[in-house]
Amino acid sequence: MTEIARAERLRRWRLVLGGESADGTGCALAGTDAAMDGALTALYGNGGGRSDSRSVSRSAGLGASAPSVARWLGDIRTYFPSSVVQVMQRDAIDRLGLSTLLLEPEMLEAVEADVHLVGTLLSLNKAMPETTKETARAVVRKVVDDLEKRLATRTRSTLTGALDRSAKINRPRHRDIDWDRTIRANLKNYLPEFNTVVPARLVGYGRSSQSVKKDVVLCIDQSGSMAASVVYASMFGAVLASMRSIATRLVVFDTAVVDLTDQLDDPVDVLFGTQLGGGTDINRALAYCQSQITRPADTVVVLISDLYEGGIRDEMLKRVAAMKASGVQFVALLALSDEGTPAYDREHAAALAALGAPAFACTPDLFPEVMAAAIEKRPLPIPDK
């Protein structure tokens, strides 16, 4: 190993270990490295053994000073990539209890906006002063717009195709023939001597109708642990509502049920209409959703919840069974986020699976495929555990 490579290796270890007296590297930091170390120490360090003035001034952590936190937020955005900044912000809010500082407009202007920050802001919504709400809405708007740019086009394209495929017609034009279904429908007409299938009956896509083909009900648990799911579900709800062939209803619940369908034209309004936290009554929410179903065979109900039920468990399961028996496609998502499977009630998940409604976590990128499968009434693309 060359001397330069050895020095770089020690430098990296020094930044990882934090420079405590027992780090063993014997490596001193200066310039940008010292500033990076100071920013990391303010969040993760305990204040011991700092030799540079920047680290000493921050060795006690960020405290409750809005100016020092704003300065620290500026520093980490200077020294670290956006993905790392978002993780550090999240850790600062969790480890140092900085949530209340987000009620100050100057703080919100300094943070890196992401889904987790939106969840934190929504949990503080009721305590937020009027002077902060405009800035908070701007932060939430930026995140929602970014999500829409990434996910909306693919969602519309995927679901439009699924809706076309689900509307079969028997006298299609040539360009509208569904060859896969046509071949399967005519396998009995196979001629082995010619090694071909005679298509006596054509099956095609019904592409011309602009009427509502499917009803979708998004039923979202707004307990505190579901914050990221609420953000993504609200954005997807707005996208679905923009499609003429889908009638979308969005319902959020804790121990009470709130129908936010009339706000779906603006997902930011939807998000500020939620109230993260509180208990959970899935049975009551499903009872309301069930009361809104008028076309069971053309309805998809998506329950997004960790399934910790505070209501009547047996009644909840009976409602799911009744909806499925009537022809409703029922989808249970433990989470709609990039964070993996959360803690959830395994007994309730197993009971739903026994009813033919497996519960699983879903990433935002997979959600359009899940909805397309539900619309076409085919097996859901459940990710590997």
Coordinates of C-alpha atoms in Angstrom, one line a residue:
M1 CA 0.0 0.0 0.0
T2 CA 1.4 3.4 -1.0
E3 CA 1.8 6.2 1.5
I4 CA -0.9 8.2 -0.2
A5 CA -3.4 5.3 0.0
R6 CA -2.5 4.7 3.6
A7 CA -3.1 8.3 4.5
E8 CA -6.4 8.3 2.7
R9 CA -7.5 5.2 4.5
L10 CA -6.6 6.7 7.9
R11 CA -8.5 9.9 7.0
R12 CA -11.6 7.9 6.2
W13 CA -11.3 5.9 9.4
R14 CA -10.8 9.1 11.4
L15 CA -14.1 10.5 10.0
V16 CA -15.9 7.3 10.7
L17 CA -14.6 6.9 14.3
G18 CA -15.1 10.5 15.2
G19 CA -11.7 11.3 16.6
E20 CA -12.2 10.1 20.2
S21 CA -9.1 9.5 22.3
A22 CA -9.1 5.8 21.5
D23 CA -9.7 6.0 17.8
G24 CA -6.1 4.8 17.1
T25 CA -5.6 6.6 13.8
G26 CA -3.3 9.4 14.9
C27 CA -4.8 11.4 12.1
A28 CA -5.6 15.1 12.4
L29 CA -8.2 16.8 10.3
A30 CA -8.1 20.3 8.8
G31 CA -10.1 22.5 6.4
T32 CA -13.2 20.8 4.9
D33 CA -12.5 17.5 6.7
A34 CA -12.6 19.3 10.0
A35 CA -15.9 21.1 9.1
M36 CA -17.5 17.8 8.1
D37 CA -16.3 16.2 11.3
G38 CA -17.8 19.1 13.3
A39 CA -21.2 18.6 11.5
L40 CA -21.2 14.9 12.3
T41 CA -20.1 15.5 15.9
A42 CA -22.9 17.9 16.5
L43 CA -25.4 15.2 15.7
Y44 CA -23.6 11.9 16.6
G45 CA -20.7 12.8 19.0
N46 CA -20.6 13.2 22.7
G47 CA -18.2 16.1 22.8
G48 CA -15.0 14.5 24.1
G49 CA -11.5 15.0 22.7
R50 CA -12.1 17.8 20.2
S51 CA -9.0 19.8 19.1
D52 CA -10.3 22.1 16.4
S53 CA -12.3 25.2 17.4
R54 CA -15.2 24.4 15.1
S55 CA -15.7 21.0 16.7
V56 CA -15.3 22.5 20.2
S57 CA -18.0 25.0 19.6
R58 CA -20.4 22.3 18.5
S59 CA -19.3 19.5 20.8
A60 CA -22.4 19.9 23.0
G61 CA -24.7 19.2 20.1
L62 CA -27.2 21.5 18.4
G63 CA -29.2 22.4 21.5
A64 CA -32.4 24.3 21.0
S65 CA -31.0 27.3 19.2
A66 CA -32.7 27.9 15.9
P67 CA -29.8 29.9 14.5
S68 CA -27.3 27.2 15.3
V69 CA -29.5 24.5 13.8
A70 CA -30.1 26.6 10.7
R71 CA -26.3 27.0 10.4
W72 CA -25.8 23.3 10.8
L73 CA -28.4 22.5 8.2
G74 CA -26.5 24.8 5.8
D75 CA -23.2 23.1 6.6
I76 CA -24.5 19.5 6.0
R77 CA -26.0 20.6 2.6
T78 CA -22.5 22.0 1.7
Y79 CA -20.5 18.9 2.7
F80 CA -22.8 15.9 2.0
P81 CA -25.0 14.7 -0.9
S82 CA -28.7 15.1 -0.8
S83 CA -29.4 11.5 0.2
V84 CA -27.1 11.8 3.2
V85 CA -28.5 15.2 4.2
Q86 CA -32.0 13.7 4.4
V87 CA -30.8 10.9 6.7
M88 CA -29.0 13.3 8.9
Q89 CA -32.0 15.6 9.1
R90 CA -34.2 12.7 10.1
D91 CA -31.7 11.6 12.8
A92 CA -31.5 15.2 14.1
I93 CA -35.3 15.3 14.5
D94 CA -35.4 11.9 16.2
R95 CA -32.2 12.1 18.3
L96 CA -32.2 15.7 19.4
G97 CA -35.9 16.5 19.5
L98 CA -35.8 19.3 17.0
S99 CA -39.4 18.9 15.8
T100 CA -40.6 22.1 17.5
L101 CA -38.0 24.2 15.7
L102 CA -39.6 23.2 12.4
L103 CA -42.5 25.5 13.4
E104 CA -40.2 28.4 12.6
P105 CA -40.3 29.6 8.9
E106 CA -36.5 30.2 8.7
M107 CA -35.9 26.6 9.7
L108 CA -38.2 25.2 7.1
E109 CA -36.5 27.3 4.4
A110 CA -33.1 25.7 5.4
V111 CA -34.1 22.0 5.4
E112 CA -33.8 19.5 2.5
A113 CA -37.4 18.6 1.7
D114 CA -38.3 14.9 1.5
V115 CA -41.1 12.5 2.4
H116 CA -40.0 12.0 6.0
L117 CA -39.9 15.8 6.6
V118 CA -43.4 16.1 5.2
G119 CA -44.6 13.4 7.6
T120 CA -43.0 15.4 10.5
L121 CA -44.7 18.6 9.4
L122 CA -48.1 16.9 9.1
S123 CA -47.7 15.6 12.6
L124 CA -47.1 19.2 13.8
N125 CA -49.9 20.7 11.6
K126 CA -52.3 21.5 14.5
A127 CA -49.5 23.2 16.5
M128 CA -48.2 25.2 13.5
P129 CA -48.6 29.0 13.8
E130 CA -50.1 30.8 10.8
T131 CA -46.8 32.5 10.1
T132 CA -45.3 29.0 9.4
K133 CA -48.1 27.4 7.5
E134 CA -47.4 29.1 4.1
T135 CA -43.8 28.0 4.2
A136 CA -44.8 24.5 5.3
R137 CA -47.2 24.2 2.4
A138 CA -44.4 25.3 0.0
V139 CA -42.1 22.6 1.4
V140 CA -44.9 20.0 1.1
R141 CA -45.7 21.2 -2.4
K142 CA -42.1 20.8 -3.6
V143 CA -42.0 17.2 -2.4
V144 CA -45.4 16.3 -3.9
D145 CA -44.4 17.9 -7.2
D146 CA -41.2 15.9 -7.3
L147 CA -43.1 12.7 -6.6
E148 CA -45.6 13.4 -9.3
K149 CA -42.9 14.0 -11.9
R150 CA -41.3 10.6 -10.9
L151 CA -44.4 8.5 -10.6
A152 CA -47.5 10.0 -12.3
T153 CA -46.7 9.3 -16.0
R154 CA -45.9 5.7 -15.4
T155 CA -49.0 5.3 -13.2
R156 CA -51.4 6.7 -15.8
S157 CA -49.8 4.6 -18.6
T158 CA -49.9 1.4 -16.6
L159 CA -53.5 1.8 -15.4
T160 CA -54.7 2.9 -18.8
G161 CA -53.4 -0.3 -20.3
A162 CA -55.0 -2.3 -17.5
L163 CA -58.3 -0.6 -18.0
D164 CA -58.2 -1.3 -21.8
R165 CA -57.3 -5.0 -21.2
S166 CA -60.1 -5.4 -18.6
A167 CA -62.7 -4.1 -21.1
K168 CA -63.0 -7.0 -23.5
I169 CA -65.0 -6.8 -26.7
N170 CA -65.7 -9.6 -29.2
R171 CA -65.7 -7.7 -32.5
P172 CA -62.4 -5.7 -32.3
R173 CA -60.7 -3.8 -35.0
H174 CA -57.4 -5.4 -36.0
R175 CA -55.3 -3.0 -33.9
D176 CA -57.4 -3.7 -30.8
I177 CA -57.1 -7.5 -30.9
D178 CA -55.8 -9.0 -27.7
W179 CA -53.8 -11.8 -29.3
D180 CA -52.9 -13.6 -26.0
R181 CA -56.6 -13.9 -24.9
T182 CA -57.7 -14.7 -28.5
I183 CA -55.3 -17.6 -28.8
R184 CA -56.3 -19.0 -25.4
A185 CA -60.0 -18.7 -26.3
N186 CA -59.4 -20.7 -29.5
L187 CA -57.1 -23.4 -28.4
K188 CA -59.8 -26.0 -29.1
N189 CA -59.5 -24.9 -32.8
Y190 CA -55.8 -26.0 -33.0
L191 CA -55.0 -27.7 -36.3
P192 CA -51.9 -29.9 -35.8
E193 CA -51.4 -30.5 -39.5
F194 CA -50.9 -26.8 -40.1
N195 CA -49.4 -26.1 -36.6
T196 CA -51.8 -23.2 -36.1
V197 CA -54.9 -22.0 -34.2
V198 CA -57.9 -20.9 -36.1
P199 CA -59.2 -17.7 -34.4
A200 CA -63.0 -18.4 -34.7
R201 CA -63.6 -15.8 -31.9
L202 CA -61.6 -12.6 -31.5
V203 CA -61.1 -11.0 -28.1
G204 CA -60.1 -7.3 -28.1
Y205 CA -59.5 -4.3 -25.9
G206 CA -62.4 -1.8 -25.4
R207 CA -60.5 1.4 -26.0
S208 CA -63.1 3.8 -27.2
S209 CA -65.3 4.3 -24.1
Q210 CA -64.6 7.3 -21.9
S211 CA -67.1 6.3 -19.2
V212 CA -66.0 5.3 -15.7
K213 CA -64.8 1.7 -15.9
K214 CA -63.5 1.2 -12.3
D215 CA -64.2 2.6 -8.8
V216 CA -61.1 2.8 -6.5
V217 CA -61.3 3.4 -2.8
L218 CA -58.1 4.3 -1.0
C219 CA -58.5 3.7 2.7
I220 CA -55.5 5.1 4.6
D221 CA -54.5 4.6 8.2
Q222 CA -53.2 8.0 9.5
S223 CA -51.6 6.8 12.6
G224 CA -48.1 8.3 13.2
S225 CA -46.2 5.2 12.0
M226 CA -47.9 5.5 8.6
A227 CA -46.6 9.0 7.7
A228 CA -44.7 8.2 4.5
S229 CA -47.6 6.0 3.3
V230 CA -50.0 8.8 3.8
V231 CA -47.8 11.1 1.6
Y232 CA -47.5 8.6 -1.2
A233 CA -51.1 7.5 -1.1
S234 CA -52.4 11.1 -1.3
M235 CA -50.2 11.7 -4.3
F236 CA -51.4 8.5 -6.0
G237 CA -55.0 9.4 -5.1
A238 CA -54.7 12.7 -6.9
V239 CA -53.2 10.9 -10.0
L240 CA -56.0 8.3 -10.1
A241 CA -58.6 11.1 -9.6
S242 CA -57.2 12.8 -12.8
M243 CA -58.1 9.7 -14.9
R244 CA -61.6 9.9 -16.4
S245 CA -62.1 6.2 -16.4
I246 CA -61.5 5.8 -12.7
A247 CA -63.8 7.1 -10.0
T248 CA -61.5 7.6 -7.0
R249 CA -62.5 8.0 -3.3
L250 CA -59.9 8.8 -0.6
V251 CA -60.7 8.0 3.0
V252 CA -58.4 8.5 6.0
F253 CA -58.9 7.2 9.5
D254 CA -57.7 6.8 13.0
T255 CA -60.6 6.3 15.5
A256 CA -62.7 8.6 13.3
V257 CA -63.2 8.5 9.5
V258 CA -62.7 11.4 7.2
D259 CA -63.6 11.4 3.5
L260 CA -61.2 13.7 1.6
T261 CA -62.4 12.9 -1.9
D262 CA -63.5 16.5 -2.6
Q263 CA -59.9 17.6 -2.1
L264 CA -58.3 15.2 -4.5
D265 CA -57.6 17.8 -7.1
D266 CA -54.8 19.1 -4.8
P267 CA -52.8 16.5 -2.9
V268 CA -51.3 19.2 -0.6
D269 CA -54.8 20.0 0.6
V270 CA -55.3 16.3 1.2
L271 CA -52.2 16.1 3.3
F272 CA -53.1 19.1 5.4
G273 CA -56.5 17.5 5.9
T274 CA -54.9 14.6 7.7
Q275 CA -54.1 14.3 11.3
L276 CA -51.2 11.9 12.0
G277 CA -51.3 10.1 15.3
G278 CA -54.1 8.8 17.5
G279 CA -55.7 5.4 17.7
T280 CA -56.9 3.0 14.9
D281 CA -60.4 1.7 14.1
I282 CA -60.1 -0.2 10.8
N283 CA -63.5 -1.7 11.2
R284 CA -65.2 1.7 11.3
A285 CA -63.2 2.8 8.2
L286 CA -64.1 -0.3 6.2
A287 CA -67.7 0.1 7.2
Y288 CA -67.8 3.6 5.7
C289 CA -66.0 2.4 2.5
Q290 CA -68.4 -0.5 2.2
S291 CA -71.3 1.9 2.4
Q292 CA -69.9 3.8 -0.6
I293 CA -69.6 0.8 -2.9
T294 CA -72.3 0.8 -5.6
R295 CA -70.6 -1.5 -8.3
P296 CA -68.8 -4.3 -6.4
A297 CA -67.7 -6.1 -9.4
D298 CA -66.0 -3.0 -10.7
T299 CA -64.5 -1.8 -7.4
V300 CA -61.0 -2.0 -6.0
V301 CA -60.6 -1.2 -2.3
V302 CA -57.0 -0.6 -1.1
L303 CA -56.5 -0.6 2.7
I304 CA -53.1 0.9 3.7
S305 CA -52.5 0.1 7.3
D306 CA -50.1 -1.7 9.7
L307 CA -53.3 -3.6 10.8
Y308 CA -53.0 -2.8 14.5
E309 CA -56.8 -2.7 15.1
G310 CA -58.3 -0.8 18.0
G311 CA -61.9 -1.6 16.9
I312 CA -63.7 -4.9 16.5
R313 CA -61.4 -7.4 14.9
D314 CA -64.0 -10.0 14.0
E315 CA -66.3 -7.4 12.4
M316 CA -63.3 -6.1 10.4
L317 CA -62.6 -9.5 8.9
K318 CA -66.3 -10.1 8.2
R319 CA -66.5 -6.9 6.2
V320 CA -63.5 -7.9 4.2
A321 CA -65.0 -11.3 3.5
A322 CA -68.3 -9.7 2.6
M323 CA -66.7 -7.3 0.2
K324 CA -64.7 -10.0 -1.5
A325 CA -67.8 -12.2 -1.8
S326 CA -69.7 -9.4 -3.5
G327 CA -67.0 -9.1 -6.2
V328 CA -64.8 -6.3 -4.8
Q329 CA -61.1 -6.6 -5.4
F330 CA -59.5 -6.0 -1.9
V331 CA -55.8 -5.1 -1.6
A332 CA -54.1 -4.8 1.8
L333 CA -50.8 -2.9 2.0
L334 CA -48.8 -2.8 5.2
A335 CA -47.0 0.2 3.9
L336 CA -46.7 2.3 0.7
S337 CA -43.1 3.6 1.0
D338 CA -39.5 2.8 0.3
E339 CA -38.8 1.8 3.9
G340 CA -39.6 -1.9 3.7
T341 CA -42.1 -3.8 5.8
P342 CA -43.0 -2.0 9.1
A343 CA -44.0 -3.5 12.4
Y344 CA -47.5 -4.9 11.8
D345 CA -50.1 -7.1 13.4
R346 CA -49.1 -10.6 12.0
E347 CA -52.3 -12.3 13.3
H348 CA -54.5 -9.9 11.4
A349 CA -52.3 -10.2 8.3
A350 CA -52.6 -14.0 8.4
A351 CA -56.4 -13.7 8.8
L352 CA -56.6 -11.5 5.7
A353 CA -54.4 -13.9 3.8
A354 CA -56.8 -16.7 4.7
L355 CA -59.6 -14.7 3.1
G356 CA -57.6 -14.4 -0.1
A357 CA -56.3 -10.9 0.6
P358 CA -52.6 -11.2 1.4
A359 CA -51.1 -8.2 3.2
F360 CA -47.7 -6.9 2.0
A361 CA -45.5 -3.8 1.9
C362 CA -45.4 -2.0 -1.4
T363 CA -42.9 0.5 -2.8
P364 CA -44.2 3.5 -4.8
D365 CA -42.6 2.1 -7.9
L366 CA -44.5 -1.1 -7.6
F367 CA -47.9 0.4 -6.8
P368 CA -49.0 1.0 -10.4
E369 CA -48.4 -2.7 -11.1
V370 CA -50.4 -3.7 -8.0
M371 CA -53.3 -1.6 -9.1
A372 CA -53.2 -2.8 -12.7
A373 CA -53.3 -6.4 -11.4
A374 CA -56.3 -5.6 -9.2
I375 CA -58.1 -3.9 -12.0
E376 CA -57.6 -6.9 -14.3
K377 CA -58.5 -9.3 -11.5
R378 CA -55.3 -11.3 -11.8
P379 CA -52.8 -12.3 -9.0
L380 CA -51.1 -9.4 -7.3
P381 CA -47.3 -9.0 -7.9
I382 CA -46.4 -9.6 -4.2
P383 CA -42.7 -8.8 -3.7
D384 CA -40.4 -11.5 -2.3
K385 CA -39.9 -11.2 1.5

